[in-house]
Amino acid sequence: MADLTVLDDEATWESRVERLWATRPSRFRDAWYELSRNKLALGGAVIVVFFTLVAIVGPALAPYDYAKQVLSDN
């Protein structure tokens, strides 16, 4: 009787593992879910994205070249 219980436990364990892997969301979806629930982390991500965009677009919008000195404005 004990042997049947062990076999049943192994079969149950294998079926649980198969169900866990079958219904698990992708890593990106899981990370986005956790990030969207944490409002402070979401605010931090928005700030990081903002500064990244400013760093990329900023040089194109600047009126002066970063490598030149402009002494006539003083």
A tleap script that builds the chain and sets N, CA, C and O, in Angstrom:
source leaprc.protein.ff14SB
mol = sequence {
  NMET ALA ASP LEU THR VAL LEU ASP ASP GLU
  ALA THR TRP GLU SER ARG VAL GLU ARG LEU
  TRP ALA THR ARG PRO SER ARG PHE ARG ASP
  ALA TRP TYR GLU LEU SER ARG ASN LYS LEU
  ALA LEU GLY GLY ALA VAL ILE VAL VAL PHE
  PHE THR LEU VAL ALA ILE VAL GLY PRO ALA
  LEU ALA PRO TYR ASP TYR ALA LYS GLN VAL
  LEU SER ASP CASN
}
set mol.1.N position { 0.824 -1.186 0.000 }
set mol.1.CA position { 0.000 0.000 0.000 }
set mol.1.C position { 0.868 1.248 0.000 }
set mol.1.O position { 0.529 2.237 -0.650 }
set mol.2.N position { 1.977 1.214 0.718 }
set mol.2.CA position { 2.868 2.370 0.769 }
set mol.2.C position { 3.485 2.627 -0.590 }
set mol.2.O position { 3.713 3.780 -0.957 }
set mol.3.N position { 3.765 1.552 -1.359 }
set mol.3.CA position { 4.343 1.736 -2.688 }
set mol.3.C position { 3.378 2.463 -3.613 }
set mol.3.O position { 3.808 3.294 -4.413 }
set mol.4.N position { 2.099 2.175 -3.524 }
set mol.4.CA position { 1.120 2.852 -4.366 }
set mol.4.C position { 1.029 4.335 -4.013 }
set mol.4.O position { 0.855 5.179 -4.891 }
set mol.5.N position { 1.146 4.638 -2.752 }
set mol.5.CA position { 1.099 6.034 -2.329 }
set mol.5.C position { 2.289 6.808 -2.886 }
set mol.5.O position { 2.139 7.950 -3.320 }
set mol.6.N position { 3.455 6.200 -2.875 }
set mol.6.CA position { 4.647 6.851 -3.418 }
set mol.6.C position { 4.466 7.088 -4.907 }
set mol.6.O position { 4.806 8.164 -5.400 }
set mol.7.N position { 3.943 6.115 -5.631 }
set mol.7.CA position { 3.719 6.283 -7.068 }
set mol.7.C position { 2.685 7.368 -7.330 }
set mol.7.O position { 2.829 8.162 -8.260 }
set mol.8.N position { 1.646 7.398 -6.510 }
set mol.8.CA position { 0.639 8.438 -6.680 }
set mol.8.C position { 1.225 9.820 -6.409 }
set mol.8.O position { 0.903 10.783 -7.105 }
set mol.9.N position { 2.082 9.916 -5.398 }
set mol.9.CA position { 2.717 11.198 -5.103 }
set mol.9.C position { 3.619 11.644 -6.245 }
set mol.9.O position { 3.646 12.827 -6.585 }
set mol.10.N position { 4.365 10.704 -6.847 }
set mol.10.CA position { 5.234 11.053 -7.968 }
set mol.10.C position { 4.414 11.501 -9.170 }
set mol.10.O position { 4.775 12.468 -9.841 }
set mol.11.N position { 3.321 10.812 -9.446 }
set mol.11.CA position { 2.471 11.194 -10.572 }
set mol.11.C position { 1.839 12.558 -10.318 }
set mol.11.O position { 1.730 13.372 -11.235 }
set mol.12.N position { 1.432 12.804 -9.106 }
set mol.12.CA position { 0.853 14.097 -8.768 }
set mol.12.C position { 1.898 15.193 -8.890 }
set mol.12.O position { 1.603 16.275 -9.399 }
set mol.13.N position { 3.102 14.932 -8.436 }
set mol.13.CA position { 4.181 15.917 -8.514 }
set mol.13.C position { 4.510 16.234 -9.968 }
set mol.13.O position { 4.694 17.399 -10.319 }
set mol.14.N position { 4.586 15.208 -10.819 }
set mol.14.CA position { 4.878 15.437 -12.240 }
set mol.14.C position { 3.765 16.240 -12.910 }
set mol.14.O position { 4.043 17.123 -13.721 }
set mol.15.N position { 2.531 15.947 -12.584 }
set mol.15.CA position { 1.436 16.698 -13.191 }
set mol.15.C position { 1.431 18.146 -12.703 }
set mol.15.O position { 1.085 19.050 -13.464 }
set mol.16.N position { 1.808 18.376 -11.457 }
set mol.16.CA position { 1.893 19.754 -10.951 }
set mol.16.C position { 2.993 20.533 -11.663 }
set mol.16.O position { 2.810 21.700 -12.011 }
set mol.17.N position { 4.119 19.894 -11.877 }
set mol.17.CA position { 5.221 20.555 -12.583 }
set mol.17.C position { 4.812 20.872 -14.017 }
set mol.17.O position { 5.093 21.966 -14.506 }
set mol.18.N position { 4.164 19.950 -14.687 }
set mol.18.CA position { 3.712 20.190 -16.063 }
set mol.18.C position { 2.712 21.338 -16.124 }
set mol.18.O position { 2.779 22.166 -17.033 }
set mol.19.N position { 1.788 21.401 -15.173 }
set mol.19.CA position { 0.825 22.505 -15.160 }
set mol.19.C position { 1.501 23.835 -14.872 }
set mol.19.O position { 1.128 24.860 -15.443 }
set mol.20.N position { 2.490 23.826 -13.990 }
set mol.20.CA position { 3.206 25.055 -13.664 }
set mol.20.C position { 3.930 25.597 -14.888 }
set mol.20.O position { 3.871 26.797 -15.153 }
set mol.21.N position { 4.608 24.744 -15.632 }
set mol.21.CA position { 5.341 25.200 -16.813 }
set mol.21.C position { 4.396 25.557 -17.951 }
set mol.21.O position { 4.730 26.406 -18.777 }
set mol.22.N position { 3.253 24.944 -18.011 }
set mol.22.CA position { 2.321 25.214 -19.107 }
set mol.22.C position { 1.631 26.563 -18.935 }
set mol.22.O position { 1.310 27.213 -19.929 }
set mol.23.N position { 1.396 26.995 -17.708 }
set mol.23.CA position { 0.638 28.223 -17.488 }
set mol.23.C position { 1.505 29.398 -17.052 }
set mol.23.O position { 0.975 30.463 -16.736 }
set mol.24.N position { 2.803 29.233 -17.028 }
set mol.24.CA position { 3.683 30.306 -16.561 }
set mol.24.C position { 3.795 31.403 -17.618 }
set mol.24.O position { 4.024 31.102 -18.789 }
set mol.25.N position { 3.636 32.677 -17.225 }
set mol.25.CA position { 3.759 33.773 -18.198 }
set mol.25.C position { 5.223 33.994 -18.580 }
set mol.25.O position { 6.134 33.506 -17.912 }
set mol.26.N position { 5.424 34.730 -19.654 }
set mol.26.CA position { 6.785 35.010 -20.092 }
set mol.26.C position { 7.492 35.896 -19.071 }
set mol.26.O position { 6.850 36.507 -18.217 }
set mol.27.N position { 8.800 35.959 -19.165 }
set mol.27.CA position { 9.558 36.769 -18.209 }
set mol.27.C position { 9.217 38.247 -18.356 }
set mol.27.O position { 9.080 38.954 -17.358 }
set mol.28.N position { 9.079 38.716 -19.594 }
set mol.28.CA position { 8.744 40.122 -19.807 }
set mol.28.C position { 7.376 40.446 -19.226 }
set mol.28.O position { 7.207 41.468 -18.560 }
set mol.29.N position { 6.408 39.588 -19.474 }
set mol.29.CA position { 5.055 39.829 -18.959 }
set mol.29.C position { 5.044 39.796 -17.429 }
set mol.29.O position { 4.364 40.603 -16.795 }
set mol.30.N position { 5.786 38.877 -16.848 }
set mol.30.CA position { 5.856 38.791 -15.395 }
set mol.30.C position { 6.553 40.024 -14.815 }
set mol.30.O position { 6.113 40.561 -13.799 }
set mol.31.N position { 7.637 40.474 -15.453 }
set mol.31.CA position { 8.347 41.671 -14.982 }
set mol.31.C position { 7.467 42.906 -15.122 }
set mol.31.O position { 7.441 43.749 -14.225 }
set mol.32.N position { 6.748 43.024 -16.232 }
set mol.32.CA position { 5.872 44.179 -16.424 }
set mol.32.C position { 4.741 44.186 -15.390 }
set mol.32.O position { 4.359 45.240 -14.882 }
set mol.33.N position { 4.218 43.012 -15.090 }
set mol.33.CA position { 3.154 42.912 -14.088 }
set mol.33.C position { 3.655 43.390 -12.726 }
set mol.33.O position { 2.980 44.162 -12.046 }
set mol.34.N position { 4.835 42.930 -12.335 }
set mol.34.CA position { 5.384 43.341 -11.041 }
set mol.34.C position { 5.730 44.826 -11.035 }
set mol.34.O position { 5.513 45.506 -10.032 }
set mol.35.N position { 6.266 45.337 -12.144 }
set mol.35.CA position { 6.618 46.753 -12.223 }
set mol.35.C position { 5.374 47.632 -12.177 }
set mol.35.O position { 5.375 48.671 -11.516 }
set mol.36.N position { 4.326 47.231 -12.864 }
set mol.36.CA position { 3.117 48.054 -12.896 }
set mol.36.C position { 2.390 48.060 -11.547 }
set mol.36.O position { 1.637 48.991 -11.260 }
set mol.37.N position { 2.600 47.062 -10.739 }
set mol.37.CA position { 1.985 47.046 -9.404 }
set mol.37.C position { 2.733 47.936 -8.426 }
set mol.37.O position { 2.142 48.426 -7.464 }
set mol.38.N position { 4.021 48.154 -8.655 }
set mol.38.CA position { 4.836 48.974 -7.760 }
set mol.38.C position { 4.909 50.383 -8.338 }
set mol.38.O position { 5.648 50.630 -9.290 }
set mol.39.N position { 4.149 51.298 -7.767 }
set mol.39.CA position { 4.041 52.653 -8.317 }
set mol.39.C position { 5.353 53.424 -8.212 }
set mol.39.O position { 5.663 54.219 -9.100 }
set mol.40.N position { 6.117 53.215 -7.170 }
set mol.40.CA position { 7.391 53.911 -7.018 }
set mol.40.C position { 8.388 53.454 -8.085 }
set mol.40.O position { 9.107 54.277 -8.653 }
set mol.41.N position { 8.433 52.165 -8.358 }
set mol.41.CA position { 9.317 51.651 -9.401 }
set mol.41.C position { 8.869 52.136 -10.775 }
set mol.41.O position { 9.705 52.418 -11.634 }
set mol.42.N position { 7.579 52.234 -10.989 }
set mol.42.CA position { 7.064 52.732 -12.263 }
set mol.42.C position { 7.439 54.196 -12.455 }
set mol.42.O position { 7.811 54.594 -13.558 }
set mol.43.N position { 7.348 54.995 -11.412 }
set mol.43.CA position { 7.776 56.392 -11.489 }
set mol.43.C position { 9.266 56.506 -11.779 }
set mol.43.O position { 9.678 57.357 -12.568 }
set mol.44.N position { 10.070 55.668 -11.157 }
set mol.44.CA position { 11.505 55.657 -11.422 }
set mol.44.C position { 11.817 55.269 -12.853 }
set mol.44.O position { 12.725 55.832 -13.465 }
set mol.45.N position { 11.077 54.315 -13.393 }
set mol.45.CA position { 11.282 53.905 -14.782 }
set mol.45.C position { 10.926 55.036 -15.739 }
set mol.45.O position { 11.603 55.227 -16.749 }
set mol.46.N position { 9.882 55.779 -15.434 }
set mol.46.CA position { 9.498 56.922 -16.273 }
set mol.46.C position { 10.603 57.978 -16.258 }
set mol.46.O position { 10.921 58.552 -17.299 }
set mol.47.N position { 11.182 58.236 -15.103 }
set mol.47.CA position { 12.267 59.217 -15.007 }
set mol.47.C position { 13.486 58.758 -15.797 }
set mol.47.O position { 14.104 59.560 -16.498 }
set mol.48.N position { 13.837 57.491 -15.696 }
set mol.48.CA position { 14.985 56.959 -16.442 }
set mol.48.C position { 14.745 57.060 -17.942 }
set mol.48.O position { 15.653 57.433 -18.685 }
set mol.49.N position { 13.546 56.736 -18.398 }
set mol.49.CA position { 13.227 56.844 -19.829 }
set mol.49.C position { 13.276 58.299 -20.273 }
set mol.49.O position { 13.767 58.590 -21.363 }
set mol.50.N position { 12.778 59.218 -19.455 }
set mol.50.CA position { 12.810 60.640 -19.794 }
set mol.50.C position { 14.244 61.128 -19.974 }
set mol.50.O position { 14.559 61.767 -20.978 }
set mol.51.N position { 15.114 60.835 -19.011 }
set mol.51.CA position { 16.502 61.292 -19.114 }
set mol.51.C position { 17.238 60.623 -20.271 }
set mol.51.O position { 18.118 61.237 -20.874 }
set mol.52.N position { 16.899 59.392 -20.587 }
set mol.52.CA position { 17.501 58.727 -21.742 }
set mol.52.C position { 17.098 59.427 -23.028 }
set mol.52.O position { 17.937 59.637 -23.905 }
set mol.53.N position { 15.831 59.790 -23.156 }
set mol.53.CA position { 15.378 60.512 -24.346 }
set mol.53.C position { 16.026 61.890 -24.442 }
set mol.53.O position { 16.389 62.322 -25.536 }
set mol.54.N position { 16.175 62.581 -23.325 }
set mol.54.CA position { 16.836 63.887 -23.329 }
set mol.54.C position { 18.292 63.739 -23.756 }
set mol.54.O position { 18.800 64.575 -24.503 }
set mol.55.N position { 18.969 62.697 -23.297 }
set mol.55.CA position { 20.366 62.481 -23.667 }
set mol.55.C position { 20.513 62.164 -25.147 }
set mol.55.O position { 21.526 62.515 -25.752 }
set mol.56.N position { 19.533 61.513 -25.734 }
set mol.56.CA position { 19.605 61.164 -27.158 }
set mol.56.C position { 19.225 62.350 -28.028 }
set mol.56.O position { 19.904 62.627 -29.016 }
set mol.57.N position { 18.156 63.057 -27.685 }
set mol.57.CA position { 17.621 64.132 -28.521 }
set mol.57.C position { 18.259 65.482 -28.197 }
set mol.57.O position { 18.270 66.370 -29.050 }
set mol.58.N position { 18.781 65.654 -27.003 }
set mol.58.CA position { 19.321 66.931 -26.555 }
set mol.58.C position { 20.379 67.545 -27.448 }
set mol.58.O position { 20.271 68.729 -27.767 }
set mol.59.N position { 21.393 66.812 -27.868 }
set mol.59.CA position { 22.419 67.412 -28.727 }
set mol.59.C position { 21.875 67.946 -30.055 }
set mol.59.O position { 22.422 68.907 -30.596 }
set mol.60.N position { 20.845 67.363 -30.571 }
set mol.60.CA position { 20.263 67.849 -31.824 }
set mol.60.C position { 19.509 69.161 -31.607 }
set mol.60.O position { 19.380 69.948 -32.545 }
set mol.61.N position { 19.019 69.413 -30.416 }
set mol.61.CA position { 18.252 70.619 -30.122 }
set mol.61.C position { 19.096 71.757 -29.550 }
set mol.61.O position { 18.624 72.892 -29.473 }
set mol.62.N position { 20.328 71.475 -29.152 }
set mol.62.CA position { 21.175 72.497 -28.531 }
set mol.62.C position { 21.594 73.539 -29.568 }
set mol.62.O position { 21.902 73.181 -30.704 }
set mol.63.N position { 21.612 74.840 -29.191 }
set mol.63.CA position { 21.963 75.887 -30.158 }
set mol.63.C position { 23.458 75.958 -30.450 }
set mol.63.O position { 23.850 76.541 -31.460 }
set mol.64.N position { 24.303 75.384 -29.596 }
set mol.64.CA position { 25.749 75.461 -29.787 }
set mol.64.C position { 26.340 74.061 -29.857 }
set mol.64.O position { 25.787 73.099 -29.326 }
set mol.65.N position { 27.481 73.981 -30.529 }
set mol.65.CA position { 28.204 72.721 -30.588 }
set mol.65.C position { 28.903 72.495 -29.247 }
set mol.65.O position { 29.441 73.434 -28.661 }
set mol.66.N position { 28.895 71.277 -28.771 }
set mol.66.CA position { 29.481 71.010 -27.461 }
set mol.66.C position { 31.003 71.081 -27.475 }
set mol.66.O position { 31.607 71.225 -26.412 }
set mol.67.N position { 31.642 70.984 -28.631 }
set mol.67.CA position { 33.099 70.981 -28.711 }
set mol.67.C position { 33.679 72.373 -28.975 }
set mol.67.O position { 34.899 72.533 -28.924 }
set mol.68.N position { 32.858 73.377 -29.252 }
set mol.68.CA position { 33.334 74.730 -29.546 }
set mol.68.C position { 33.092 75.655 -28.370 }
set mol.68.O position { 32.092 75.540 -27.661 }
set mol.69.N position { 34.025 76.575 -28.177 }
set mol.69.CA position { 33.821 77.631 -27.197 }
set mol.69.C position { 33.241 78.843 -27.905 }
set mol.69.O position { 33.688 79.210 -28.992 }
set mol.70.N position { 32.256 79.456 -27.294 }
set mol.70.CA position { 31.671 80.668 -27.845 }
set mol.70.C position { 31.997 81.799 -26.872 }
set mol.70.O position { 31.345 81.946 -25.838 }
set mol.71.N position { 33.004 82.589 -27.208 }
set mol.71.CA position { 33.444 83.655 -26.314 }
set mol.71.C position { 32.737 84.969 -26.587 }
set mol.71.O position { 32.804 85.882 -25.765 }
set mol.72.N position { 32.062 85.087 -27.718 }
set mol.72.CA position { 31.413 86.348 -28.063 }
set mol.72.C position { 30.145 86.601 -27.250 }
set mol.72.O position { 29.679 87.739 -27.211 }
set mol.73.N position { 29.587 85.620 -26.619 }
set mol.73.CA position { 28.360 85.794 -25.842 }
set mol.73.C position { 28.619 86.367 -24.453 }
set mol.73.O position { 27.673 86.751 -23.765 }
set mol.74.N position { 29.858 86.432 -24.031 }
set mol.74.CA position { 30.163 86.927 -22.679 }
set mol.74.C position { 30.136 88.397 -22.596 }
set mol.74.O position { 30.371 88.959 -21.526 }
savepdb mol mol.pdb
quit
